[in-house]
CSV table of N, CA and C in Angstrom, one decimal:
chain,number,residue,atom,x,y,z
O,1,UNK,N,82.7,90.7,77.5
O,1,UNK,CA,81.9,89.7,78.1
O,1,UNK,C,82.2,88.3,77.4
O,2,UNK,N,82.6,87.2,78.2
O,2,UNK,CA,83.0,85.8,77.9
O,2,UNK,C,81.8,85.3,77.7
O,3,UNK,N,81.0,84.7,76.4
O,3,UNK,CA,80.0,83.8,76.3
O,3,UNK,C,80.5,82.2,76.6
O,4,UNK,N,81.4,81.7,76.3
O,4,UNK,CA,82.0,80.4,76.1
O,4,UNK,C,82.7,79.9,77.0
O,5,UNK,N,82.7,78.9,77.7
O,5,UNK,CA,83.1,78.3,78.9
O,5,UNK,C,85.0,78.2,78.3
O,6,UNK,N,86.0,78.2,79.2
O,6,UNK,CA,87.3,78.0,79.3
O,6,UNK,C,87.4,76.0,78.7
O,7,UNK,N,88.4,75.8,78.3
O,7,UNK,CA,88.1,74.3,78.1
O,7,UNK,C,89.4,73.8,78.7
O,8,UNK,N,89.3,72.6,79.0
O,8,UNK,CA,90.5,72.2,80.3
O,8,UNK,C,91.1,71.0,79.4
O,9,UNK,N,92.5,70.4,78.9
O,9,UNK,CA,92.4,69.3,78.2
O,9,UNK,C,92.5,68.7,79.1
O,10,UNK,N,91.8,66.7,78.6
O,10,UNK,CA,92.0,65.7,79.4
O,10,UNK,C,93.2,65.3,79.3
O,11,UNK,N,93.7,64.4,80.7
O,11,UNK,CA,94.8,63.6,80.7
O,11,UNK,C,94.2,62.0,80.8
O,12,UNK,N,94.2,61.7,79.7
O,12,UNK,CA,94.3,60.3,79.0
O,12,UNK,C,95.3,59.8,78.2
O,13,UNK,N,96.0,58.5,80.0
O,13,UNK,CA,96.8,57.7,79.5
O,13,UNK,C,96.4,57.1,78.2
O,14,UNK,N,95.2,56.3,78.2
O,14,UNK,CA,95.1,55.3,76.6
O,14,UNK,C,93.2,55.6,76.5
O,15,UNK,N,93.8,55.5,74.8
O,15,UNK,CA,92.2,55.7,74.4
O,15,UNK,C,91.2,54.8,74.8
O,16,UNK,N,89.7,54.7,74.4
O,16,UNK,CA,88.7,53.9,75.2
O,16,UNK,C,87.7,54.0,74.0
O,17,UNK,N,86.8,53.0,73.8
O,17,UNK,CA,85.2,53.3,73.6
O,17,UNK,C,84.5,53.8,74.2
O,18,UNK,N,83.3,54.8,73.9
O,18,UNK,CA,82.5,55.3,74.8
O,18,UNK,C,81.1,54.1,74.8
O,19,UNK,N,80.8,53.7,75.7
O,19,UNK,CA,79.8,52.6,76.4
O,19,UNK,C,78.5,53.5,75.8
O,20,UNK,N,77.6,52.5,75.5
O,20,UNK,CA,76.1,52.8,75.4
O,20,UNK,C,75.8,53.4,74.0
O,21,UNK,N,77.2,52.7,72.9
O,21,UNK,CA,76.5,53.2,72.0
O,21,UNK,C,75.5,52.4,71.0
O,22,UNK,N,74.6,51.4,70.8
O,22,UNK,CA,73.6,50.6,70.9
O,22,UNK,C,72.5,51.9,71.3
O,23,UNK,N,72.1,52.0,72.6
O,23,UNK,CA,71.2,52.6,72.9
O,23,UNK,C,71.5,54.7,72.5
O,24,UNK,N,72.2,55.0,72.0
O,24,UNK,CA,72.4,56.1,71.7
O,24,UNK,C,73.0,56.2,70.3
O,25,UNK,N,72.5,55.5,69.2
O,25,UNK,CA,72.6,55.4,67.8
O,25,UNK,C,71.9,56.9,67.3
O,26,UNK,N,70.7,57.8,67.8
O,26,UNK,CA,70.0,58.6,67.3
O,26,UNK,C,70.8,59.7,67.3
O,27,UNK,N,71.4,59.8,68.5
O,27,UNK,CA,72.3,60.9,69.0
O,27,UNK,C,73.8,61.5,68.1
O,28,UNK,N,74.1,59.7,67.9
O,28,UNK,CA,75.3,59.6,67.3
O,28,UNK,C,75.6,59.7,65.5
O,29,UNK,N,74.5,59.3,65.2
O,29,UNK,CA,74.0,60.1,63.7
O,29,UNK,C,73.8,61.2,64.0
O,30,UNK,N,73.2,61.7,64.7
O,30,UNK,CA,72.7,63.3,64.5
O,30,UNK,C,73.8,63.9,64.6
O,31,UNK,N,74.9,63.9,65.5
O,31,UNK,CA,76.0,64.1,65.6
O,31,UNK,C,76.7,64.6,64.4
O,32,UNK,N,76.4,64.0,63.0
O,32,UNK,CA,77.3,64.1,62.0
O,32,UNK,C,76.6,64.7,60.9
O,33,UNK,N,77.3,65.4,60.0
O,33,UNK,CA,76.3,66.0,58.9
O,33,UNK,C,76.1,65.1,58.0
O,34,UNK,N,75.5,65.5,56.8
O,34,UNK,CA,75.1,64.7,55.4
O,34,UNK,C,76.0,64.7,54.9
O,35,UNK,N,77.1,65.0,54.9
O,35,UNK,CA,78.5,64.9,54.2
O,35,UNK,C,79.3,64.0,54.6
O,36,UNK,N,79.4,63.7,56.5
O,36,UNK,CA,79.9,63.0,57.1
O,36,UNK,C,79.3,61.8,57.1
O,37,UNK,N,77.8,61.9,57.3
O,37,UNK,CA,77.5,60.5,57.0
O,37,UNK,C,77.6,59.7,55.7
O,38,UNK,N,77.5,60.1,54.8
O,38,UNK,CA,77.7,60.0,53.6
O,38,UNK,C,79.0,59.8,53.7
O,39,UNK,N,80.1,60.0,53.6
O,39,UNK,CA,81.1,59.5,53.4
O,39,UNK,C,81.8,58.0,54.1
O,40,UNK,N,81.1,58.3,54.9
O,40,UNK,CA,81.2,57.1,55.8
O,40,UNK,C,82.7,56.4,55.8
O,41,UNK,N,83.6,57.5,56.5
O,41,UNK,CA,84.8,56.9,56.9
O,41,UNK,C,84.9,58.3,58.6
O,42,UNK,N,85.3,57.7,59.3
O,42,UNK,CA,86.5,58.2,60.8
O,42,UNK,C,86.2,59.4,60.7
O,43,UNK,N,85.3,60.3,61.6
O,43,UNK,CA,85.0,61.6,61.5
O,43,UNK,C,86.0,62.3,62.5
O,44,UNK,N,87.0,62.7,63.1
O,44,UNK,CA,87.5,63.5,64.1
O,44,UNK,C,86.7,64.7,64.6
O,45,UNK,N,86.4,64.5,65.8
O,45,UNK,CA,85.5,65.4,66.9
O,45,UNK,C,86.0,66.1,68.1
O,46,UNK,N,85.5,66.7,68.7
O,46,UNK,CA,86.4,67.5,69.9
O,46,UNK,C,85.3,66.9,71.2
O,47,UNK,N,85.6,66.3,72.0
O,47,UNK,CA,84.7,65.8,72.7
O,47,UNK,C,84.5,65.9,73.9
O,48,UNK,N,83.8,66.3,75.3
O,48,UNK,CA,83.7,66.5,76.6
O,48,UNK,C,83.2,65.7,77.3
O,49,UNK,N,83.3,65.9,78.5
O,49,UNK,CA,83.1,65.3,79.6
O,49,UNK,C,82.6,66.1,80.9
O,50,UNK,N,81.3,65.6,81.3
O,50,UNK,CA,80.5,66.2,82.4
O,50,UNK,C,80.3,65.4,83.4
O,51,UNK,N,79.7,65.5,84.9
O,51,UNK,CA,79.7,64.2,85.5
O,51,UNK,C,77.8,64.3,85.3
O,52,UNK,N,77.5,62.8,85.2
O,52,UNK,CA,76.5,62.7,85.4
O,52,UNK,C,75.8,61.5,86.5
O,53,UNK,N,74.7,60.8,86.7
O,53,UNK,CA,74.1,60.8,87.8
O,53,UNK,C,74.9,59.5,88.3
O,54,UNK,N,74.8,59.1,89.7
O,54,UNK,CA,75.4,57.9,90.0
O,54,UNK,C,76.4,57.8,89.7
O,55,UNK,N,77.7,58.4,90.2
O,55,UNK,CA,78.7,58.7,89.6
O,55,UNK,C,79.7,58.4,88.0
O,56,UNK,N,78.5,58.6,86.8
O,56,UNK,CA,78.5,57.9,85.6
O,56,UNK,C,78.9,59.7,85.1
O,57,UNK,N,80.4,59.0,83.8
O,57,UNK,CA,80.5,60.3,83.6
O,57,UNK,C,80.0,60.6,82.2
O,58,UNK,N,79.8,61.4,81.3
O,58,UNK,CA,79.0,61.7,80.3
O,58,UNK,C,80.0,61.8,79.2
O,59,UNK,N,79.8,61.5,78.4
O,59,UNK,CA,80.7,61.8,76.7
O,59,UNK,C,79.6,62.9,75.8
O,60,UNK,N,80.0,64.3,75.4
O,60,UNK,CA,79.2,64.9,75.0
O,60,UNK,C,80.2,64.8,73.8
O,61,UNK,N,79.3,65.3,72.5
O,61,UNK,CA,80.0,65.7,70.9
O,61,UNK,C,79.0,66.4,70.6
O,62,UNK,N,79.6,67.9,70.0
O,62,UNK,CA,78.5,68.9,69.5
O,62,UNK,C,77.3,69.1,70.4
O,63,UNK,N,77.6,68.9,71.5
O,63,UNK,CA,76.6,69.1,72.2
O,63,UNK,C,75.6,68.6,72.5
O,64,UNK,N,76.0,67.1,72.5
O,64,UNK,CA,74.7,65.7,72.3
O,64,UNK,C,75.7,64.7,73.1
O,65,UNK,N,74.4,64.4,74.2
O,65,UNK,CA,75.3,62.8,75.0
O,65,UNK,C,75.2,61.8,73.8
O,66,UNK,N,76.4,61.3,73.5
O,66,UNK,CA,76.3,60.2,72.7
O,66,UNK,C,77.6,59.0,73.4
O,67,UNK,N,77.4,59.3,74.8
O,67,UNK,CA,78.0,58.0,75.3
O,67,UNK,C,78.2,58.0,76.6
O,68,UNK,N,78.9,57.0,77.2
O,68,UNK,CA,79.5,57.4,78.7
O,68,UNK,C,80.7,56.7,79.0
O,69,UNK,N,81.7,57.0,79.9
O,69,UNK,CA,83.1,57.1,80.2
O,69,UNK,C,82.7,55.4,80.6
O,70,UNK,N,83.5,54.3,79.9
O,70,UNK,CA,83.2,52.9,80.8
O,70,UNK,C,84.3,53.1,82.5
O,71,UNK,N,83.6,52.2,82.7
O,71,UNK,CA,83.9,52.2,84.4
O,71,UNK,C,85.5,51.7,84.6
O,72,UNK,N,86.2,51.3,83.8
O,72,UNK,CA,87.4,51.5,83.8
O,72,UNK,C,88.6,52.8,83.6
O,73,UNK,N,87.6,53.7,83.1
O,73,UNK,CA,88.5,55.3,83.1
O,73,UNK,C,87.4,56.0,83.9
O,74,UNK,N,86.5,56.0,84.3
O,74,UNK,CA,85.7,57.0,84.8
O,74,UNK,C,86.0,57.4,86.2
O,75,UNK,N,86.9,56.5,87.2
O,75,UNK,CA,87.6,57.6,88.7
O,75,UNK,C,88.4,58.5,88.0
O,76,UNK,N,88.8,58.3,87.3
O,76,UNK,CA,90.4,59.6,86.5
O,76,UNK,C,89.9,60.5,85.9
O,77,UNK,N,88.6,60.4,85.3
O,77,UNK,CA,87.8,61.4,84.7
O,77,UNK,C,87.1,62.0,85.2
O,78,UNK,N,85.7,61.3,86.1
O,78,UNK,CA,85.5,62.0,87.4
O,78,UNK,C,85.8,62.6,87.9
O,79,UNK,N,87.3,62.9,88.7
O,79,UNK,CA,88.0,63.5,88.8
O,79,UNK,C,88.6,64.9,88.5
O,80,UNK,N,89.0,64.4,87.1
O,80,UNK,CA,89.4,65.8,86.3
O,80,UNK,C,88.2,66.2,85.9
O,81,UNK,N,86.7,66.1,85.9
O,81,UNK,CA,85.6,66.8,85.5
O,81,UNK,C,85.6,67.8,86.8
O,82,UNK,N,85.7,67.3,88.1
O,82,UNK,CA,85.9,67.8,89.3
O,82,UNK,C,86.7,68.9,89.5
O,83,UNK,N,87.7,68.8,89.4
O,83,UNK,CA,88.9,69.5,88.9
O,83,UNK,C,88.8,70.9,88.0
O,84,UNK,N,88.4,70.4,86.9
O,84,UNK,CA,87.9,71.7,85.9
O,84,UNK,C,86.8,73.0,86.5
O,85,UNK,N,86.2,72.1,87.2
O,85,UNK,CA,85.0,72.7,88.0
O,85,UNK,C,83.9,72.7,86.9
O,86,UNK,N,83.2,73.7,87.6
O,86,UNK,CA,81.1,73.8,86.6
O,86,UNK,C,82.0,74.9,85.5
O,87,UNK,N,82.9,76.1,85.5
O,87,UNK,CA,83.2,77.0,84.6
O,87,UNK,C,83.9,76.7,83.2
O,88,UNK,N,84.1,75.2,83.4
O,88,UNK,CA,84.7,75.0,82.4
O,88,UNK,C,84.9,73.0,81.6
O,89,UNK,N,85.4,73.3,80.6
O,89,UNK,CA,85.1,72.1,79.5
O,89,UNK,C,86.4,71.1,80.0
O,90,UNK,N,85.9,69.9,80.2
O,90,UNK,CA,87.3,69.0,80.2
O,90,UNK,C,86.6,68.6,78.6
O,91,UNK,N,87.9,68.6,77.7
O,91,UNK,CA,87.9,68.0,76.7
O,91,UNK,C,88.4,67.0,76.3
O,92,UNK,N,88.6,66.3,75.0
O,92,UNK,CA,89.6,65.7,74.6
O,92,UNK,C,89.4,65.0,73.0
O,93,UNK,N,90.4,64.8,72.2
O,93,UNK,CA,90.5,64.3,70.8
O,93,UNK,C,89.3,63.3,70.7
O,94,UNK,N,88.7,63.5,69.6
O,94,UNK,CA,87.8,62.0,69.8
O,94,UNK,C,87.3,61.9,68.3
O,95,UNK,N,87.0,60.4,67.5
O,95,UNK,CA,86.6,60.2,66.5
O,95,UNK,C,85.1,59.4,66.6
O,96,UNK,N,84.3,59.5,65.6
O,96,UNK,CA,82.8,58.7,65.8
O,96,UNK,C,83.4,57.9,64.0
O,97,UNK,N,83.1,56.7,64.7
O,97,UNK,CA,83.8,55.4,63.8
O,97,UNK,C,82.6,54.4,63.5
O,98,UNK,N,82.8,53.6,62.7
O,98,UNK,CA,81.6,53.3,62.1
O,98,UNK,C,82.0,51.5,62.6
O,99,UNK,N,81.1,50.7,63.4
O,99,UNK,CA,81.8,49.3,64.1
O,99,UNK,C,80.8,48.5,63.4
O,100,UNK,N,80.8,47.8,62.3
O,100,UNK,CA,79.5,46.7,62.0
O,100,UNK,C,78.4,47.8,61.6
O,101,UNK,N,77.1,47.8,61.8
O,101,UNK,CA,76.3,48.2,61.4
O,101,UNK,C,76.2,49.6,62.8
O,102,UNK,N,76.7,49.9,63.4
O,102,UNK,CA,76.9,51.1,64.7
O,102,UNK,C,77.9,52.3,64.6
O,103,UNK,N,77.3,53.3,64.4
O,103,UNK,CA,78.5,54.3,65.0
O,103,UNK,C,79.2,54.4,66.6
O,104,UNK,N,80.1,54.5,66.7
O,104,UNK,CA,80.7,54.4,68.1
O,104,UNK,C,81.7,55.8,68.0
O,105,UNK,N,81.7,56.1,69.3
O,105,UNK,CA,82.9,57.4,70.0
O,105,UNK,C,84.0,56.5,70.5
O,106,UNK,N,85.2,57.0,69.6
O,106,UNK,CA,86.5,56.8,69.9
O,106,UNK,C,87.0,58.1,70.9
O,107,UNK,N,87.5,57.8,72.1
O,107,UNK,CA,88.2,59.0,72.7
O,107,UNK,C,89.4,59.0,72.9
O,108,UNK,N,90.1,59.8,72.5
O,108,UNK,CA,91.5,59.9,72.8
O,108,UNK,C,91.9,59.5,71.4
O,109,UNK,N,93.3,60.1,71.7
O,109,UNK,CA,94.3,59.3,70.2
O,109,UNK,C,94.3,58.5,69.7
O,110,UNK,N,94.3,58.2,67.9
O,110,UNK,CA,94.2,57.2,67.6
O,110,UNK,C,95.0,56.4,67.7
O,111,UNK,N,95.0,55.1,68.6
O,111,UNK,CA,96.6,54.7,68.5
O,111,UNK,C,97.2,54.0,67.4
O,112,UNK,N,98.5,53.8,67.5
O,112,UNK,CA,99.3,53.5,66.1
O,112,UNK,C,98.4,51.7,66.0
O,113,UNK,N,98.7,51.5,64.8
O,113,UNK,CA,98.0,50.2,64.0
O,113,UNK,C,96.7,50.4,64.5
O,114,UNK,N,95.9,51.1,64.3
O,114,UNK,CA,94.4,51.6,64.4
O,114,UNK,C,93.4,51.2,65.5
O,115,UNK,N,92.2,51.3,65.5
O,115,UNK,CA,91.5,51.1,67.1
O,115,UNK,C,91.5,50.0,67.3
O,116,UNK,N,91.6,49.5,68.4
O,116,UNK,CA,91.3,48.1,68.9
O,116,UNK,C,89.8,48.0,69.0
O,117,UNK,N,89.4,46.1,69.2
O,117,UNK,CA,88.0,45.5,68.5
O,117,UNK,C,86.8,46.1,70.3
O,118,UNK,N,86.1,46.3,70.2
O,118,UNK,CA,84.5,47.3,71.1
O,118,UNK,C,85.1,45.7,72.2
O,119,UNK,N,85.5,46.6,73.4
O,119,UNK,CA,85.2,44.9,74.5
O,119,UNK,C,83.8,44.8,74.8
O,120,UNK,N,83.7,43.5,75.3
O,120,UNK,CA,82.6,42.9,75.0
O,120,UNK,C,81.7,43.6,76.6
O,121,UNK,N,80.8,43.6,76.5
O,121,UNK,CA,79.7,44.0,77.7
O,121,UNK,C,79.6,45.4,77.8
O,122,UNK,N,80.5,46.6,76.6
O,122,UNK,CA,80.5,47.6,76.7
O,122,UNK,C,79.0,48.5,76.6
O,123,UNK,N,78.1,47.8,75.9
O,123,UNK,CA,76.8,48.5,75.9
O,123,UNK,C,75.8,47.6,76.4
O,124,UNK,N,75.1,48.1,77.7
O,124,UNK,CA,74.0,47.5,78.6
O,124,UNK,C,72.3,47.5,78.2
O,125,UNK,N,73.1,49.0,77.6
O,125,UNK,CA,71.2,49.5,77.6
O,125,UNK,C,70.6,49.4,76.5
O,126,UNK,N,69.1,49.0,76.8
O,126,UNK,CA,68.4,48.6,75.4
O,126,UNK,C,68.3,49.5,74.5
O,127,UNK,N,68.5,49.0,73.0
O,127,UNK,CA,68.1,49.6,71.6
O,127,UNK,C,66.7,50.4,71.9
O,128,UNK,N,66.6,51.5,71.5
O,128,UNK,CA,65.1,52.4,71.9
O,128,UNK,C,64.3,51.8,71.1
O,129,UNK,N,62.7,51.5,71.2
O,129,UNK,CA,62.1,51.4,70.2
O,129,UNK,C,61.9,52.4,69.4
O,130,UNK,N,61.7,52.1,67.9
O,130,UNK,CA,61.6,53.4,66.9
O,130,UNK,C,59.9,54.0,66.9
O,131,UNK,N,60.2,55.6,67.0
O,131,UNK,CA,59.1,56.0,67.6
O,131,UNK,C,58.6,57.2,66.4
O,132,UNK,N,57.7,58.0,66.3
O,132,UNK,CA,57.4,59.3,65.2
O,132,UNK,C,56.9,59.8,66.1
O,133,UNK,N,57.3,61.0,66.5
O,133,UNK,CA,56.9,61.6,67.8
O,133,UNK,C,56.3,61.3,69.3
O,134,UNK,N,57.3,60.6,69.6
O,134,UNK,CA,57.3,59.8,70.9
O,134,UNK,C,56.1,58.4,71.0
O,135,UNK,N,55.7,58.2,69.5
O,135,UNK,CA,54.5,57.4,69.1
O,135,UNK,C,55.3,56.0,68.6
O,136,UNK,N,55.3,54.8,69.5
O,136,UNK,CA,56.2,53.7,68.7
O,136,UNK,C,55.5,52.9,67.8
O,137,UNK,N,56.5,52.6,66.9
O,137,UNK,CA,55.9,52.6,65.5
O,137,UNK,C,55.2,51.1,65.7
O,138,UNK,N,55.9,50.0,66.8
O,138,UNK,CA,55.2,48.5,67.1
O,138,UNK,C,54.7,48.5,68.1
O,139,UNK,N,53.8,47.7,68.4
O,139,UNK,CA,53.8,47.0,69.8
O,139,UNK,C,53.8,45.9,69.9
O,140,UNK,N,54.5,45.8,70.8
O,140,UNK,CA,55.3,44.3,71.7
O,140,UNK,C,54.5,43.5,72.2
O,141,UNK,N,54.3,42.4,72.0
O,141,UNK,CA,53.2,42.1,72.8
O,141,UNK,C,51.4,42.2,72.7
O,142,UNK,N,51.7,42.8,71.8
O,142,UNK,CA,50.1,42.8,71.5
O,142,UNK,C,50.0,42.2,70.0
């Protein structure tokens, strides 16, 4: 009996940032162990792709959304998420890199003379407020 889904590799012309990492910092730490974070250099990860809502595609690592396909690779990936079908994993190479005070998902190969600088407008969504069991620690406004 197969427990583990087949995994499909991605066809990625050129690597990308994964968008939304601002609002998915918790994810993206969790992502990594005490050894990784601690060391705090270029972690190499194995990373997937699912489709999710509004035709937005998903960046999973270890089994945590910690991003999403920007809207300039996401027809090609869409696509091949499509393609692979529900039985199986589109993958592909991926590093979680350390940008200013943020961790970010690098996808795809690192290219030669190292990553290029996060383009600008890549993360939309707001910083979560910090919470201790869904309890936020301020309030705004009051």
């Amino acid at each position: 009996m197969r427990l583990r889904r087949p995994t499909v590799a991605a066809d990625l012309p050129a690597g990308f940032h994964a968008a939304e990492a601002r609002a998915l910092q918790v994810a993206l730490v969790g992502v990594l162990s005490a050894v990784e974070r601690a060391a705090d250099a270029p972690v190499p990860v194995d990373v997937a792709f699912e489709a999710g809502r509004d035709d937005a595609v998903v960046v999973l690592c270890r089994n945590r959304v910690v991003g999403f396909v920007p809207a300039a690779y996401a027809d090609g990936l869409r696509a091949q998420v499509a393609a692979a079908g529900r039985r199986a994993h589109l993958v592909a190479p991926g590093r979680v890199v350390r940008d200013g005070g943020l961790r970010r998902v690098w996808v795809g190969p690192e290219p030669e003379g190292g990553l290029p600088p996060v383009p600008g407008g890549l993360d939309t969504l707001p910083e979560p407020q910090p919470t201790i069991l869904g309890v936020p620690l301020r309030r705004d406004g009051v």
